[in-house]
Amino acid sequence: QVLLVESGGGLVQVGGSLRLSCAASGRTFSSGAMGWFRRAPGKEREFVAAIRWPGGGIYYSDSVKGRFTISRDNTKNTVYLQMNSLAPEDTAVYYCAAAAAFRRVLSIDGSYDYWGQGTQVTVSS
């Protein structure tokens, strides 16, 4: 079992920045990934970014590429999402997810085995 807890959400103005954290505890796996998804009001949950382990490969959706950065701190079992140049369309509940084994495709929610409760990000115009 893996417990994921997101933090760092809040209210920010257009053009501002936020840094989300996802702290993981419990069982570890020899290979897998951690990712970020988001769900905006009235829309389906969409992929944001992911990072593999142990290789560290990083993937972004086109909508956030160049603005968001995913990273990890292995000593703290924590994954971060640095969000810059935020726009109103980034307003959503952001979810951290963990894949417990190798998955070829990380941009679909079915590839992940564990999910956090989410943290709200609101970008005001």
Coordinates of C-alpha atoms in Angstrom, one line a residue:
Q1 CA 0.0 0.0 0.0
V2 CA 1.1 3.5 -0.8
L3 CA -0.2 6.7 0.8
L4 CA 0.0 9.9 -1.3
V5 CA -0.6 13.4 0.3
E6 CA -0.6 16.5 -1.9
S7 CA 0.0 20.0 -0.6
G8 CA 0.8 23.5 -1.8
G9 CA -2.4 24.4 -3.6
G10 CA -4.0 27.8 -3.2
L11 CA -5.1 31.0 -4.9
V12 CA -2.7 32.8 -7.2
Q13 CA -3.0 35.6 -9.7
V14 CA -2.5 35.2 -13.5
G15 CA 1.2 34.9 -14.2
G16 CA 2.1 33.7 -10.7
S17 CA 3.7 30.5 -9.5
L18 CA 2.9 27.7 -7.1
R19 CA 4.9 24.6 -6.1
L20 CA 2.9 21.5 -5.3
S21 CA 4.3 18.6 -3.3
C22 CA 3.4 15.0 -3.1
A23 CA 4.7 13.0 -0.2
A24 CA 4.7 9.2 -0.5
S25 CA 4.8 6.6 2.2
G26 CA 4.4 2.9 2.5
R27 CA 5.4 0.2 0.1
T28 CA 8.1 0.9 -2.5
F29 CA 8.6 -0.6 -5.9
S30 CA 11.6 -1.5 -8.0
S31 CA 10.2 0.3 -11.0
G32 CA 7.3 2.6 -11.7
A33 CA 6.4 6.3 -11.9
M34 CA 4.7 9.2 -10.2
G35 CA 2.5 11.6 -12.0
W36 CA 0.3 14.6 -11.7
F37 CA -3.2 14.9 -13.1
R38 CA -5.8 17.6 -12.9
R39 CA -9.5 18.0 -13.2
A40 CA -11.0 21.4 -14.1
P41 CA -14.7 22.2 -13.4
G42 CA -16.9 20.5 -16.0
K43 CA -14.0 18.6 -17.6
E44 CA -12.5 15.1 -17.4
R45 CA -9.3 14.5 -15.5
E46 CA -6.3 15.1 -17.7
F47 CA -2.6 14.3 -17.6
V48 CA -0.1 16.9 -16.5
A49 CA 3.3 15.4 -16.0
A50 CA 5.1 12.2 -14.9
I51 CA 8.5 11.0 -13.8
R52 CA 9.8 7.5 -14.0
W53 CA 11.9 5.6 -11.5
P54 CA 14.6 4.4 -11.4
G55 CA 15.4 5.9 -14.8
G56 CA 14.0 9.4 -14.2
G57 CA 12.4 9.9 -17.6
I58 CA 10.1 13.0 -17.6
Y59 CA 6.9 13.6 -19.6
Y60 CA 4.6 16.6 -19.9
S61 CA 1.3 17.4 -21.6
D62 CA 1.5 19.9 -24.4
S63 CA -0.6 22.3 -22.4
V64 CA 2.0 22.7 -19.6
K65 CA 5.3 22.1 -21.4
G66 CA 7.6 25.0 -20.9
R67 CA 5.7 26.3 -17.8
F68 CA 5.6 23.4 -15.4
T69 CA 8.5 21.3 -14.0
I70 CA 8.2 17.9 -12.3
S71 CA 11.0 16.8 -10.0
R72 CA 11.7 14.4 -7.2
D73 CA 13.6 14.3 -3.9
N74 CA 14.5 10.6 -3.3
T75 CA 15.6 11.3 0.3
K76 CA 12.2 12.6 1.2
N77 CA 10.1 10.3 -1.1
T78 CA 8.5 13.5 -2.4
V79 CA 7.6 14.6 -5.9
Y80 CA 7.1 18.3 -6.8
L81 CA 5.3 20.2 -9.5
Q82 CA 6.6 23.7 -10.0
M83 CA 4.0 25.7 -11.9
N84 CA 5.0 29.0 -13.5
S85 CA 3.1 31.5 -15.7
L86 CA -0.2 30.3 -14.4
A87 CA -3.3 31.1 -16.4
P88 CA -7.0 30.8 -15.5
E89 CA -7.3 27.5 -17.5
D90 CA -4.9 26.0 -15.0
T91 CA -7.5 26.2 -12.3
A92 CA -8.3 22.7 -11.2
V93 CA -7.9 20.1 -8.5
Y94 CA -4.5 18.6 -8.9
Y95 CA -3.9 14.9 -8.0
C96 CA -0.8 13.0 -7.4
A97 CA -0.7 9.4 -8.6
A98 CA 1.7 6.5 -8.3
A99 CA 2.3 3.5 -10.7
A100 CA 3.5 0.4 -8.8
A101 CA 5.2 -1.2 -11.8
F102 CA 6.5 -0.3 -15.3
R103 CA 3.8 1.2 -17.5
R104 CA 4.5 2.0 -21.2
V105 CA 2.1 4.9 -21.3
L106 CA 1.9 7.4 -18.4
S107 CA -0.5 9.9 -19.8
I108 CA -3.6 7.8 -18.9
D109 CA -5.0 7.5 -15.4
G110 CA -5.5 3.7 -15.9
S111 CA -1.7 3.3 -15.6
Y112 CA -1.7 4.4 -12.0
D113 CA -2.4 2.3 -8.9
Y114 CA -2.6 4.9 -6.1
W115 CA -4.1 8.4 -5.9
G116 CA -3.9 11.3 -3.5
Q117 CA -7.0 13.3 -2.4
G118 CA -6.1 16.3 -4.5
T119 CA -5.2 19.9 -3.8
Q120 CA -7.1 22.9 -5.2
V121 CA -5.3 25.4 -7.5
T122 CA -7.2 28.5 -8.4
V123 CA -5.8 31.1 -10.8
S124 CA -7.7 34.4 -10.7
S125 CA -8.0 36.7 -13.7

